[in-house]
Amino acid sequence: MLYIIRSVDNKYLATAMLETAVYCIMYGFFYHKVSPSSSLNCILNVSFSLILEHVREFSCGKLHYRTFHLDSSKDQLYVGAMDKIFRLNLNNINRTRCEVDSLSLEPNRESSLSCVSKGKSELYDCRNHIRVIQPIGDGNKLYICGTNAHSPRDWVINVNILAFVIRINNVSLVVHKTWITQANLSHLFPYESFPGVGNGIAKCPFDPEDNATAIWVEKGNPSGLPGLYSGSVAEFTKADTVIFRTDLFNVTTGQRVHPFKRTIKYDSKWLDKPHFVGSYDIGDFVYFFFRESAVEYINCGKNVYSRVARVCKRDTGGKNILSKNWASFLKARLNCSIPGEFPFYFNEIREFEQLFCILLIILTTAEHVYKHPDDDSKFYAVFSTSMNGLLGSAICTFSLDSVQEVFSGKFKEQATSSSAWLPVLTSKVPEPRPGVCVNDTQSLPDSVLNFIRGHPLMDSAVAHDNGKPVFYKRDVVFTRIVVDRLEVKGIKYFVYYAGTSTGYVYKLVEWVDRSGEVHSHLVDVFEATVPHPIRAMEISSKHKSLYVASDNVVRQFDLLMCKGRYENCIRCIKDPYCGWDRDHGECKPFVIGLIQDLNNATPGICDDCVKFREMKVNYGQSIHLSCPVRLPDMELLLSKYGSLKWYYFRSERSTGYEVFPRRDKFVHTNDNGLVILNILERESGRYECKLGTNTLCRYNITVDLKTCTAPADNEYRKVYSEWCHEFEKYKQAMKAWQMKQAKCQTVAHPNEVTNS
Ligand SMILES: *[C@@H]1O[C@H](CO)[C@@H](O)[C@H](O)[C@H]1NC(C)=O
Ligand SMILES: *[C@@H]1O[C@H](CO)[C@@H](O)[C@H](O)[C@H]1NC(C)=O
Ligand SMILES: *[C@@H]1O[C@H](CO)[C@@H](O)[C@H](O)[C@H]1NC(C)=O
Ligand SMILES: *[C@@H]1O[C@H](CO)[C@@H](O)[C@H](O)[C@H]1NC(C)=O
Ligand SMILES: *[C@@H]1O[C@H](CO)[C@@H](O)[C@H](O)[C@H]1NC(C)=O
Ligand SMILES: *[C@@H]1O[C@H](CO)[C@@H](O)[C@H](O)[C@H]1NC(C)=O
Ligand SMILES: *[C@@H]1O[C@H](CO)[C@@H](O)[C@H](O)[C@H]1NC(C)=O
Ligand SMILES: *[C@@H]1O[C@H](CO)[C@@H](O)[C@H](O)[C@H]1NC(C)=O
Ligand SMILES: *[C@@H]1O[C@H](CO)[C@@H](O)[C@H](O)[C@H]1NC(C)=O
């Protein structure tokens, strides 16, 4: 008999010919014996419980979980923390064991003492914060770099996978290739060695707070040798910041073949106090995203711009000029602006010298950038303001094509230190064009190298897709972003998850409809690590999960949060992963037949799904009809539709009319509710709360004349106090409004003629 044994998430674990028994094997060697007929049960029971749970978590204490490396083919999430690297199972991070599934990488005593003697804190700064985790080769080795008590160090470690043959009742089980049991994380064995690791300077930062990036690149480098590209600081004092590539070694002989390359030291034209937010290996180039002081901004005070830079992977520097530096380094500004009267740039201004600058430029920093692993054509980035009083964030998408377009456009230059920055005339640009990827940069003429040295900056800014951000909002700061893609009924949806500095995740969806128009809306906001900032985020479509880290905990969220998340139809049909099941009155993962309507193509599609709430009340009673529907994009909907409105229908068929507030009768409460005072028999019927065309709540009120006794005292008090509470809020709002009104009236209207 042939049995297929599956893992809990229905992936094949092993196939075997077994005569005697079937074992349900879960992770490693934990298995239990079940009879053949119940083997399926065993699987179903486990899977089912996974669907019910939307959140799983992992923590071994406050260890500052800040670096992720996701390997979805091996089902692993590697997490860099303080003095440790952890290996989490992507299917369920909760199964991680603190001691077994980790490798300790503590700083040695010497570095630690020296760090403390420089005035850094022993419990935080002078520990080893893992900041880089990158796969080497097929991912069975990892490149690791950590701050190591302000004295960066790097390692290569084994995450080897050992093949086991499991024997059950004298029958060998050949374990499926992707499910081979793993060994513990470990340092390299004595017989293994890896050239060029040990000193981590320029590869990862000294200070755990620094914003740095790094990527291990195997293909396309000179002589085809692997190496690390990084954006970091190369000095304890932080004065020297770099975009760097390590020495390149022949891995078999350990011989250094190409020396390191870097940006010019202390040259503010190349880099000026950068904060790196991401790096990507695409085609011939490595791209770096960062923000820095804007050298070209000379109008008012100092400004920070968001940038993208690139270097050619084949770059081996110049022959005489730029011999230690990149001969292909170019950078350009990123434009993430909100359309309006003035373009609303997401940059950052550190200091203000003149007030008028505030009116013209709004101030934000690139915080993080994401690229989907299967799509090199788009970058998704979050930007935020950093100024008190002007807090806000935006998500912008950039396509690789627009980045390339800017890099093949005009260069920018400043003739003298006091003149304006202007585009360089095409006739002044040498040949071959500076910054293109040539086979041998050492053969470039001095004219090209000199030009690159003085002109790393492009003239145009990289335009964001669609001329507007995907989303922007005041009073939030996005710290991380990841994006999932899915296709439903022939429409491609991009689902953005943006993490905030207070631990929330904003879930947005963007799509292009059949007429080519781009739409986006906020689907959900949920608590991920509240109140702690989100420090790292990853997503795996394969595991249908979102992974979020704060300093205290790592959490895993289902991407398919339908049931148990959306209790009403209106919210359910706006989430591309979900659909509303009319028959069962619940939200489910989308399949054909369920209601889904992101485009709002069928207004009122959910009306039938709003349950009637029956209320039997006594004549003369006062009642409160609540409508506690919370939509994440309520603000936006309100601005579109005005406000929520209550309608009254006397009978099944009658056309309704709007219920306007009336002092002695109808009071609209702040939470969308309606209070009806002293209800009369003729006021029985149907009451509906609507937002635009959507019905949010429905009541069926019957006024009972027969048992027309006075309401019980406590009942009366309850309604009365509820109502009073609302009325009090209303009075306060009114007062505030009157005060404002009074203030405004004292200021003369600009069109008035005043005789003085
Ligand atoms: C699966 O669930 C059923 C019904 O709840 C139960 O009878 C059965 O014992 C469970 N199987 C296992 C392997 O837990
Ligand atoms: C895993 O989750 C369960 C509850 O679902 C909890 O009791 C248990 O402590 C968690 N395990 C770990 C290692 O966090
Ligand atoms: C397993 O093999 C041993 C010796 O090879 C034999 O004595 C034993 O009966 C076998 N057990 C089963 C269950 O086949
Ligand atoms: C992994 O480490 C644990 C505890 O340190 C040890 O008991 C176990 O044998 C190790 N497993 C392997 C496969 O080396
Ligand atoms: C790194 O970036 C974060 C978020 O923008 C910022 O709060 C922090 O101050 C930066 N680190 C340093 C050392 O400036
Ligand atoms: C590394 O060195 C070996 C031995 O000299 C040589 O055969 C091999 O081609 C070198 N590899 C590269 C990538 O240069
Ligand atoms: C660059 O190298 C490639 C492959 O080695 C070769 O095909 C190409 O002709 C070279 N280009 C130039 C301009 O030398
Ligand atoms: C930035 O983009 C906006 C909107 O597309 C545009 O109006 C503005 O001119 C751009 N600014 C720069 C510097 O390119
Ligand atoms: C509302 O209540 C009235 C009177 O009880 C009843 O006739 C009507 O069917 C109810 N409507 C709904 C939709 O339940």
PDB file of N, CA and C in Angstrom, residues 34 85 126 137 146 154 205 252 257 289 500 507 545 682 691 703 705:
ATOM      1  N   VAL A  34      -0.609   6.319  14.288  1.00  0.00           N
ATOM      2  CA  VAL A  34      -2.058   6.343  14.115  1.00  0.00           C
ATOM      3  C   VAL A  34      -2.399   5.240  13.127  1.00  0.00           C
ATOM      4  N   ILE A  85      21.406  34.737  17.000  1.00  0.00           N
ATOM      5  CA  ILE A  85      20.645  34.616  15.764  1.00  0.00           C
ATOM      6  C   ILE A  85      19.701  33.431  15.953  1.00  0.00           C
ATOM      7  N   CYS A 126      27.076  47.777  24.173  1.00  0.00           N
ATOM      8  CA  CYS A 126      28.272  46.936  24.155  1.00  0.00           C
ATOM      9  C   CYS A 126      27.934  45.453  24.036  1.00  0.00           C
ATOM     10  N   GLY A 137      25.497  31.038  -1.365  1.00  0.00           N
ATOM     11  CA  GLY A 137      25.226  29.870  -2.213  1.00  0.00           C
ATOM     12  C   GLY A 137      23.773  29.459  -2.135  1.00  0.00           C
ATOM     13  N   GLY A 146      27.711  41.642  12.840  1.00  0.00           N
ATOM     14  CA  GLY A 146      27.127  42.225  14.051  1.00  0.00           C
ATOM     15  C   GLY A 146      27.978  43.353  14.595  1.00  0.00           C
ATOM     16  N   ASP A 154      32.310  39.939  11.564  1.00  0.00           N
ATOM     17  CA  ASP A 154      31.446  39.101  10.731  1.00  0.00           C
ATOM     18  C   ASP A 154      31.831  37.630  10.811  1.00  0.00           C
ATOM     19  N   PRO A 205      27.316  48.354  10.990  1.00  0.00           N
ATOM     20  CA  PRO A 205      27.696  49.532  11.777  1.00  0.00           C
ATOM     21  C   PRO A 205      28.296  49.218  13.146  1.00  0.00           C
ATOM     22  N   THR A 252      38.124  28.949  -3.209  1.00  0.00           N
ATOM     23  CA  THR A 252      38.848  27.679  -3.054  1.00  0.00           C
ATOM     24  C   THR A 252      40.279  27.893  -2.549  1.00  0.00           C
ATOM     25  N   VAL A 257      41.676  38.391  -4.744  1.00  0.00           N
ATOM     26  CA  VAL A 257      41.831  38.641  -6.173  1.00  0.00           C
ATOM     27  C   VAL A 257      41.569  40.108  -6.499  1.00  0.00           C
ATOM     28  N   PHE A 289      19.257  52.373  -1.425  1.00  0.00           N
ATOM     29  CA  PHE A 289      18.273  53.404  -1.076  1.00  0.00           C
ATOM     30  C   PHE A 289      18.674  54.016   0.257  1.00  0.00           C
ATOM     31  N   THR A 500       4.008  50.645  11.661  1.00  0.00           N
ATOM     32  CA  THR A 500       4.210  51.998  12.177  1.00  0.00           C
ATOM     33  C   THR A 500       5.132  52.024  13.398  1.00  0.00           C
ATOM     34  N   LYS A 507      -2.987  47.942   6.320  1.00  0.00           N
ATOM     35  CA  LYS A 507      -3.083  47.043   5.172  1.00  0.00           C
ATOM     36  C   LYS A 507      -3.831  47.774   4.068  1.00  0.00           C
ATOM     37  N   SER A 545       1.670  34.221   5.320  1.00  0.00           N
ATOM     38  CA  SER A 545       1.894  34.868   6.612  1.00  0.00           C
ATOM     39  C   SER A 545       2.706  36.145   6.484  1.00  0.00           C
ATOM     40  N   ARG A 682     -46.515  55.985  16.775  1.00  0.00           N
ATOM     41  CA  ARG A 682     -46.353  56.210  15.338  1.00  0.00           C
ATOM     42  C   ARG A 682     -44.881  56.276  14.908  1.00  0.00           C
ATOM     43  N   LEU A 691     -24.105  54.990   5.177  1.00  0.00           N
ATOM     44  CA  LEU A 691     -22.957  55.799   4.775  1.00  0.00           C
ATOM     45  C   LEU A 691     -22.949  55.746   3.261  1.00  0.00           C
ATOM     46  N   VAL A 703     -43.257  49.560  19.077  1.00  0.00           N
ATOM     47  CA  VAL A 703     -43.621  50.235  20.326  1.00  0.00           C
ATOM     48  C   VAL A 703     -44.801  49.482  20.931  1.00  0.00           C
ATOM     49  N   LEU A 705     -47.779  49.151  23.156  1.00  0.00           N
ATOM     50  CA  LEU A 705     -48.727  50.009  23.873  1.00  0.00           C
ATOM     51  C   LEU A 705     -49.331  49.304  25.072  1.00  0.00           C
TER      52      LEU A 705
END
